[in-house]
CSV table of C-alpha atoms (C1' of nucleotides) in Angstrom, one decimal:
chain,number,residue,atom,x,y,z
U,1,MET,CA,-0.1,-0.2,0.2
U,2,PRO,CA,2.4,2.7,1.2
U,3,GLU,CA,5.4,4.6,0.2
U,4,LEU,CA,7.0,7.5,1.0
U,5,PRO,CA,4.1,10.3,0.7
U,6,GLU,CA,1.8,7.6,3.1
U,7,VAL,CA,3.9,6.9,5.1
U,8,GLU,CA,5.5,10.2,5.3
U,9,THR,CA,1.5,11.2,5.8
U,10,ILE,CA,1.0,8.1,8.2
U,11,ARG,CA,4.1,9.4,10.4
U,12,ALA,CA,3.2,13.2,10.4
U,13,SER,CA,-0.9,11.9,12.3
U,14,LEU,CA,0.6,10.6,14.3
U,15,ALA,CA,3.4,11.9,15.7
U,16,PRO,CA,1.7,14.2,17.3
U,17,LEU,CA,-0.4,12.5,19.4
U,18,LEU,CA,2.4,9.9,20.6
U,19,ALA,CA,5.2,12.5,21.4
U,20,GLY,CA,5.3,12.2,24.9
U,21,CYS,CA,3.2,9.2,25.4
U,22,ARG,CA,3.9,5.8,28.4
U,23,LEU,CA,4.5,2.6,26.2
U,24,GLU,CA,2.1,0.7,28.5
U,25,SER,CA,1.4,-3.1,27.1
U,26,VAL,CA,2.5,-4.5,23.4
U,27,GLU,CA,-0.5,-6.9,23.0
U,28,ILE,CA,0.2,-9.7,19.9
U,29,LEU,CA,-2.6,-11.2,17.8
U,30,THR,CA,-0.7,-12.1,16.2
U,31,PRO,CA,2.5,-14.9,16.2
U,32,GLY,CA,5.6,-13.7,13.7
U,33,VAL,CA,3.9,-9.6,12.6
U,34,CYS,CA,5.5,-8.4,15.6
U,35,LEU,CA,8.6,-9.3,16.3
U,36,ASN,CA,11.7,-8.4,19.1
U,37,PRO,CA,15.0,-10.1,18.9
U,38,GLU,CA,16.8,-8.8,21.5
U,39,GLN,CA,13.9,-9.9,24.0
U,40,VAL,CA,13.8,-6.3,25.1
U,41,ASP,CA,11.2,-5.1,27.6
U,42,LEU,CA,8.8,-2.4,25.9
U,43,LYS,CA,6.5,-1.6,28.7
U,44,GLY,CA,6.9,2.0,30.2
U,45,TRP,CA,9.4,3.7,27.4
U,46,LEU,CA,8.3,7.2,26.1
U,47,VAL,CA,7.8,8.2,22.6
U,48,GLN,CA,10.2,10.5,21.6
U,49,ASN,CA,9.5,11.7,18.2
U,50,LEU,CA,8.6,9.3,14.7
U,51,ASP,CA,10.8,9.3,11.9
U,52,ARG,CA,10.7,8.3,8.4
U,53,ARG,CA,13.6,6.3,6.3
U,54,GLY,CA,11.9,5.3,2.8
U,55,LYS,CA,8.3,3.8,3.3
U,56,TYR,CA,9.6,3.3,7.0
U,57,LEU,CA,8.5,4.2,10.2
U,58,LEU,CA,11.1,4.8,13.1
U,59,ILE,CA,9.4,4.9,16.5
U,60,ASN,CA,11.7,5.8,19.3
U,61,LEU,CA,11.0,5.3,22.2
U,62,VAL,CA,13.3,7.0,25.4
U,63,ARG,CA,13.8,6.0,29.2
U,64,PRO,CA,11.0,7.4,31.6
U,65,PRO,CA,13.0,10.5,34.1
U,66,VAL,CA,14.0,8.6,36.8
U,67,ASN,CA,13.7,11.9,38.2
U,68,GLU,CA,9.9,12.0,39.3
U,69,SER,CA,8.7,15.6,40.4
U,70,GLY,CA,9.0,16.9,36.2
U,71,GLN,CA,8.3,15.9,32.9
U,72,GLY,CA,13.0,15.7,32.2
U,73,ASP,CA,15.4,16.6,30.5
U,74,LEU,CA,14.9,14.3,27.4
U,75,SER,CA,18.0,16.0,26.1
U,76,ASP,CA,20.8,15.5,28.4
U,77,PRO,CA,23.7,14.0,26.5
U,78,GLY,CA,24.9,12.1,30.1
U,79,ARG,CA,21.5,9.7,29.2
U,80,HIS,CA,23.5,8.6,25.8
U,81,MET,CA,26.4,7.1,27.7
U,82,LEU,CA,24.1,4.0,28.9
U,83,SER,CA,24.2,2.9,25.3
U,84,ASP,CA,27.8,3.0,24.9
U,85,SER,CA,28.2,0.7,28.6
U,86,ASN,CA,25.0,-1.8,28.1
U,87,PRO,CA,23.2,-1.3,24.9
U,88,ALA,CA,21.1,-4.4,24.5
U,89,GLY,CA,20.8,-5.5,28.2
U,90,ASN,CA,19.4,-1.6,29.5
U,91,PRO,CA,19.2,0.2,26.0
U,92,ALA,CA,18.7,4.1,26.9
U,93,GLY,CA,17.1,4.2,23.7
U,94,LEU,CA,14.4,1.4,21.7
U,95,THR,CA,13.3,2.0,18.3
U,96,GLY,CA,10.2,0.3,16.8
U,97,VAL,CA,10.4,0.3,13.3
U,98,VAL,CA,7.5,-0.7,11.1
U,99,HIS,CA,7.1,-1.3,7.5
U,100,LEU,CA,3.4,-1.4,5.9
U,101,ARG,CA,3.7,-4.0,3.1
U,102,MET,CA,1.0,-4.2,1.1
U,103,THR,CA,-1.9,-3.8,3.0
U,104,GLY,CA,-0.8,-3.1,6.6
U,105,LYS,CA,-2.1,0.0,8.0
U,106,LEU,CA,-0.9,2.0,11.7
U,107,LEU,CA,-4.6,3.2,13.2
U,108,VAL,CA,-5.3,4.7,16.2
U,109,GLN,CA,-8.3,3.8,17.7
U,110,ALA,CA,-10.9,4.7,20.3
U,111,GLU,CA,-10.8,3.0,23.6
U,112,ASP,CA,-15.1,1.7,22.7
U,113,GLU,CA,-14.5,1.2,19.2
U,114,PRO,CA,-14.7,-2.8,18.6
U,115,LEU,CA,-11.8,-4.1,17.0
U,116,ARG,CA,-11.5,-4.5,13.8
U,117,PRO,CA,-11.0,-7.9,12.0
U,118,HIS,CA,-7.4,-8.5,10.7
U,119,THR,CA,-5.6,-6.3,13.4
U,120,HIS,CA,-2.8,-8.1,14.7
U,121,ILE,CA,-0.8,-5.7,17.4
U,122,ARG,CA,-2.2,-3.1,20.1
U,123,LEU,CA,-0.6,-0.7,21.8
U,124,VAL,CA,-1.4,0.2,24.5
U,125,PHE,CA,-0.4,4.3,25.6
U,126,THR,CA,-0.8,6.8,28.2
U,127,LYS,CA,-0.7,10.2,27.9
U,128,ASP,CA,-1.7,12.7,30.1
U,129,GLY,CA,-3.8,10.6,31.4
U,130,THR,CA,-5.3,9.5,28.7
U,131,THR,CA,-5.0,5.9,27.2
U,132,ILE,CA,-4.4,6.1,23.5
U,133,ARG,CA,-4.6,2.6,21.4
U,134,LEU,CA,-2.6,2.3,18.1
U,135,VAL,CA,-3.3,-0.9,15.9
U,136,TYR,CA,-1.6,-2.4,13.7
U,137,GLN,CA,-3.4,-3.8,10.3
U,138,ASP,CA,-2.7,-5.9,8.1
U,139,VAL,CA,-5.5,-8.0,5.8
U,140,ARG,CA,-2.2,-9.9,3.9
U,141,ARG,CA,-0.1,-10.1,7.3
U,142,PHE,CA,3.1,-9.6,4.5
U,143,GLY,CA,4.3,-6.0,6.9
U,144,ARG,CA,5.8,-6.1,10.1
U,145,LEU,CA,6.9,-3.9,13.4
U,146,TRP,CA,10.5,-5.0,15.1
U,147,PHE,CA,11.8,-3.3,18.0
U,148,PHE,CA,15.4,-2.9,19.0
U,149,PRO,CA,17.9,-1.6,21.7
U,150,ALA,CA,18.7,2.4,19.6
U,151,GLY,CA,21.1,2.0,17.5
U,152,HIS,CA,20.5,-2.2,16.8
U,153,GLU,CA,17.6,-1.3,13.2
U,154,LYS,CA,20.7,-1.6,11.3
U,155,ALA,CA,20.3,-5.3,11.6
U,156,LEU,CA,17.0,-4.9,9.4
U,157,HIS,CA,18.8,-5.4,5.9
U,158,GLY,CA,16.9,-3.7,3.9
U,159,LEU,CA,16.5,-0.2,6.3
U,160,ALA,CA,20.7,-0.1,5.9
U,161,THR,CA,20.2,-0.9,2.7
U,162,LEU,CA,18.1,2.3,1.7
U,163,GLY,CA,19.7,5.6,-0.7
U,164,PRO,CA,19.0,8.3,-0.7
U,165,GLU,CA,16.4,10.2,0.5
U,166,PRO,CA,14.5,11.3,-2.3
U,167,LEU,CA,13.5,14.8,-0.6
U,168,SER,CA,16.3,15.6,0.7
U,169,SER,CA,18.4,19.1,-0.1
U,170,HIS,CA,21.3,16.5,-0.4
U,171,TRP,CA,19.9,14.3,-3.1
U,172,HIS,CA,20.8,15.7,-7.0
U,173,ALA,CA,20.4,14.9,-9.8
U,174,ALA,CA,23.6,14.0,-10.3
U,175,ASP,CA,23.2,11.5,-7.8
U,176,LEU,CA,20.7,9.9,-9.6
U,177,GLN,CA,22.7,9.7,-13.1
U,178,ARG,CA,25.4,8.2,-11.2
U,179,ALA,CA,23.2,5.6,-9.7
U,180,LEU,CA,21.7,4.8,-12.9
U,181,SER,CA,24.5,4.2,-15.1
U,182,ARG,CA,25.6,2.0,-11.9
U,183,HIS,CA,22.7,0.0,-13.6
U,184,PRO,CA,23.3,0.3,-17.7
U,185,LYS,CA,21.4,-2.6,-18.9
U,186,ALA,CA,18.2,-1.8,-16.2
U,187,SER,CA,15.1,-0.6,-17.3
U,188,ILE,CA,15.4,3.2,-15.9
U,189,LYS,CA,11.3,1.5,-13.5
U,190,ALA,CA,13.4,-1.2,-12.5
U,191,VAL,CA,15.6,0.5,-10.4
U,192,LEU,CA,13.6,3.8,-9.3
U,193,LEU,CA,12.1,0.2,-7.9
U,194,ASP,CA,16.0,0.1,-6.5
U,195,GLN,CA,15.1,1.0,-2.8
U,196,THR,CA,19.2,0.8,-2.4
U,197,VAL,CA,19.1,3.9,-6.0
U,198,VAL,CA,16.5,5.9,-4.0
U,199,ALA,CA,14.5,5.2,-1.3
U,200,GLY,CA,10.7,6.0,-1.2
U,201,LEU,CA,9.7,5.1,-5.0
U,202,GLY,CA,7.1,2.3,-5.2
U,203,ASN,CA,4.9,1.8,-8.3
U,204,ILE,CA,2.4,4.1,-7.8
U,205,TYR,CA,4.7,7.1,-8.0
U,206,VAL,CA,7.6,5.2,-10.3
U,207,ASP,CA,5.3,5.4,-13.3
U,208,GLU,CA,3.6,9.0,-12.3
U,209,SER,CA,7.2,10.4,-12.3
U,210,LEU,CA,7.8,8.9,-15.4
U,211,PHE,CA,5.3,9.9,-17.3
U,212,ARG,CA,5.6,13.1,-16.1
U,213,ALA,CA,9.5,12.9,-17.2
U,214,GLY,CA,8.6,11.9,-20.5
U,215,LEU,CA,10.3,9.0,-20.2
U,216,SER,CA,9.7,5.4,-21.6
U,217,PRO,CA,9.8,2.7,-18.5
U,218,LEU,CA,11.8,1.0,-20.4
U,219,ARG,CA,14.8,2.8,-21.3
U,220,MET,CA,17.4,1.3,-19.9
U,221,ALA,CA,18.8,3.5,-17.2
U,222,GLY,CA,22.7,3.9,-19.2
U,223,ASN,CA,20.7,5.0,-21.9
U,224,LEU,CA,19.0,8.2,-20.2
U,225,THR,CA,21.4,11.9,-20.9
U,226,ALA,CA,22.2,14.1,-18.3
U,227,GLN,CA,18.9,16.2,-19.4
U,228,GLU,CA,16.2,13.8,-19.1
U,229,THR,CA,17.8,12.4,-16.1
U,230,ALA,CA,17.3,15.7,-14.2
U,231,GLY,CA,14.1,16.2,-15.6
U,232,LEU,CA,13.4,13.3,-14.1
U,233,HIS,CA,14.9,13.8,-10.9
U,234,HIS,CA,12.2,17.0,-11.5
U,235,ALA,CA,9.6,15.1,-11.9
U,236,ILE,CA,10.6,12.6,-8.4
U,237,ARG,CA,11.0,15.5,-6.4
U,238,HIS,CA,8.1,17.4,-7.5
U,239,VAL,CA,5.1,14.2,-7.6
U,240,LEU,CA,6.6,13.4,-4.0
U,241,ARG,CA,5.6,16.7,-2.7
U,242,ALA,CA,2.6,17.0,-4.4
U,243,ALA,CA,1.4,13.5,-2.8
U,244,ILE,CA,2.3,14.8,-0.1
U,245,GLY,CA,0.4,17.5,-0.1
U,246,CYS,CA,-2.0,15.8,-0.7
U,247,GLY,CA,-2.3,13.3,1.8
U,248,GLY,CA,-1.6,10.4,-0.2
U,249,THR,CA,-2.6,8.1,-2.2
U,250,SER,CA,-6.3,6.5,-1.8
U,251,PHE,CA,-6.4,4.5,-4.7
U,252,ARG,CA,-8.0,1.5,-2.8
U,253,ASP,CA,-8.1,1.4,1.0
U,254,TYR,CA,-5.3,3.7,1.8
U,255,VAL,CA,-5.0,5.7,5.5
U,256,ASP,CA,-3.6,7.8,7.7
U,257,GLY,CA,-3.2,7.3,11.4
U,258,LEU,CA,-6.7,9.4,12.0
U,259,ASN,CA,-8.0,7.2,9.1
U,260,ASN,CA,-8.4,10.2,6.6
U,261,LYS,CA,-7.9,9.4,2.9
U,262,GLY,CA,-5.6,11.5,0.9
U,263,HIS,CA,-6.7,12.9,-2.4
U,264,PHE,CA,-3.8,12.7,-4.4
U,265,GLN,CA,-5.5,9.9,-6.4
U,266,TYR,CA,-7.3,12.9,-8.6
U,267,GLU,CA,-4.3,13.6,-9.5
U,268,LEU,CA,-3.1,10.8,-10.6
U,269,LEU,CA,-2.0,11.0,-14.9
U,270,VAL,CA,-1.1,7.6,-15.8
U,271,TYR,CA,-1.4,5.2,-12.6
U,272,GLY,CA,-4.6,2.9,-12.4
U,273,ARG,CA,-5.7,4.5,-15.8
U,274,GLY,CA,-4.2,1.6,-18.2
U,275,GLY,CA,-7.2,2.2,-21.5
U,276,LEU,CA,-8.3,5.1,-21.0
U,277,THR,CA,-7.5,8.4,-22.7
U,278,CYS,CA,-3.5,10.1,-22.2
U,279,LYS,CA,-4.3,13.9,-20.3
U,280,LYS,CA,-1.8,15.1,-22.2
U,281,CYS,CA,-2.6,13.8,-25.7
U,282,PRO,CA,-5.5,11.4,-27.6
U,283,ALA,CA,-3.4,8.3,-27.1
U,284,ILE,CA,-4.5,5.6,-25.2
U,285,LEU,CA,-2.4,4.4,-22.5
U,286,LEU,CA,-1.0,0.9,-22.5
U,287,ARG,CA,0.0,-1.7,-19.5
U,288,ARG,CA,2.6,-3.7,-19.6
U,289,VAL,CA,4.2,-5.7,-17.1
U,290,VAL,CA,7.5,-3.8,-16.4
U,291,ALA,CA,10.4,-5.5,-13.7
U,292,GLY,CA,7.5,-7.9,-12.4
U,293,ARG,CA,5.2,-4.9,-12.3
U,294,GLY,CA,1.9,-3.7,-13.6
U,295,THR,CA,3.4,-1.5,-15.8
U,296,ILE,CA,0.8,1.9,-17.5
U,297,SER,CA,2.6,4.6,-19.5
U,298,CYS,CA,1.4,6.7,-22.6
U,299,PRO,CA,2.9,5.2,-26.5
U,300,HIS,CA,3.0,8.9,-27.6
U,301,CYS,CA,4.1,11.1,-24.6
U,302,GLN,CA,6.5,8.4,-23.8
U,303,PRO,CA,7.9,7.6,-26.2
U,304,ASP,CA,9.2,3.5,-27.0
U,305,PHE,CA,6.4,3.2,-24.9
U,306,THR,CA,4.5,0.1,-27.2
U,307,ALA,CA,2.3,-3.0,-26.1
U,308,ASP,CA,4.0,-6.4,-25.8
D,1,DG,C1',18.3,-9.4,-13.6
D,2,DC,C1',14.0,-12.7,-13.2
D,3,DC,C1',10.2,-14.6,-10.6
D,4,DA,C1',8.0,-17.6,-6.9
D,5,DG,C1',6.4,-16.7,-2.6
D,6,DC,C1',5.0,-14.9,0.9
D,7,DC,C1',-1.6,-13.8,2.1
D,8,DT,C1',-6.1,-12.3,1.2
D,9,DG,C1',-10.0,-9.6,-1.2
D,10,DT,C1',-12.4,-8.4,-5.0
D,11,DT,C1',-13.0,-7.6,-9.8
D,12,DG,C1',-14.0,-9.5,-14.9
S,1,DC,C1',-12.5,-19.4,-11.8
S,2,DA,C1',-7.8,-16.6,-13.0
S,3,DA,C1',-5.6,-12.8,-12.4
S,4,DC,C1',-4.5,-9.1,-10.1
S,5,DA,C1',-3.1,-5.9,-5.9
S,6,DG,C1',0.6,0.0,-3.4
S,7,DG,C1',6.4,-4.9,-1.6
S,8,DC,C1',10.2,-7.2,-0.1
S,9,DT,C1',13.0,-11.2,0.0
S,10,DG,C1',16.0,-15.0,-1.6
S,11,DG,C1',16.8,-18.9,-4.9
S,12,DC,C1',18.3,-18.8,-10.0
DNA sequence: GCCAGCCTGTTG
DNA sequence: CAACAGGCTGGC
C-alpha cells in the first residue's frame, strides 16, 4: 500500500498524538507480525518522536526520567552514555520499526471502538491520564513491526541498505545519474523501484514520475542523457511533494493514522488509467508488465513504450 | 536480472 | 474461475 508520501503522512498524523506517550503494553494477537529480536522489555518507554526512512516508519522511544518531579530532560547528554556501556541489556533508547508492505495500516482506535478484522498488534499508551490505543492491521500480513535497542535497527538489511531520501536537499540529479550508470542495462523502472538507489518510490510514484518526465519505463537506465536524468530527478521530487501535500494516494484502502483518506488519487495521470485517454494527448494509455509490475504509460508522451 | 512466494480480497 | 493488487526476499 504505502510508498514514501503515505508513510510520511502517517508519520505526521501520529507524531503529535504519540509524542510524550508512555508505552504500557504490547498485545500481539498474531504471532510473527511483531518481532522483538533482542527480547527488550517494551514496557514503560516514552515516545520521543516519529521518524521515516524510505517506506520505514521509526518510533523512537527513550527511558522515562528517573526523577519523579517533572518531565525530565530527554536531551540530557549523559543519557547516551548508557547505550555505550550496556547496549542490549538496559538500552538508553528503543526503536520501533514498522514496514506496512502492501496492506498494512497503523491507526489510533477509540477505546470503545470494537477491534476491526485483521488487527494483529495493539499498542497501549498513556499520556496525561488518557489512554491511546494504536493498532496494526494488515489483511495480507506482509508487513512487520520490530523493536530494537536504539542503533540496532541496522540489523534490518532493507533499512541498512536504503538509498538516499529523494526529498533531501542532498539528493541531486548527479546522484541519480551515478546510480543509473551503475545499472546500465536495467530498465529505468526497475532501477527506480530499487530501494538502494533511492528510498521510498513504489509502483504508483515511479509510473507517475516517468510519465511527467516523458520517459518510457522500458528505457535502459544507462542510456538517459544528463538532461533526461535532470528532468526525471525533478519529476520525482515534484510528484512526491505534491502527493505529500495531498495526504497520499487512497487508490484502494490507504488511510493515515487517524483513518483519513488522502486525495492524490485525483491527481494521478497514469497509474490505474490503463485503456483510458492520456491527459496530455489523444493517445490511449497502455498497460504492460515491466520489472515484474503492472505498468501504465502513454505510447506517445513516453516514446518507445509499446504493447508487447 | 527475473520470478515465485508470502497472504487475502476484489474484480472481470 | 483466473488475474491482479500500493512490497520485499531469496533462489536461480
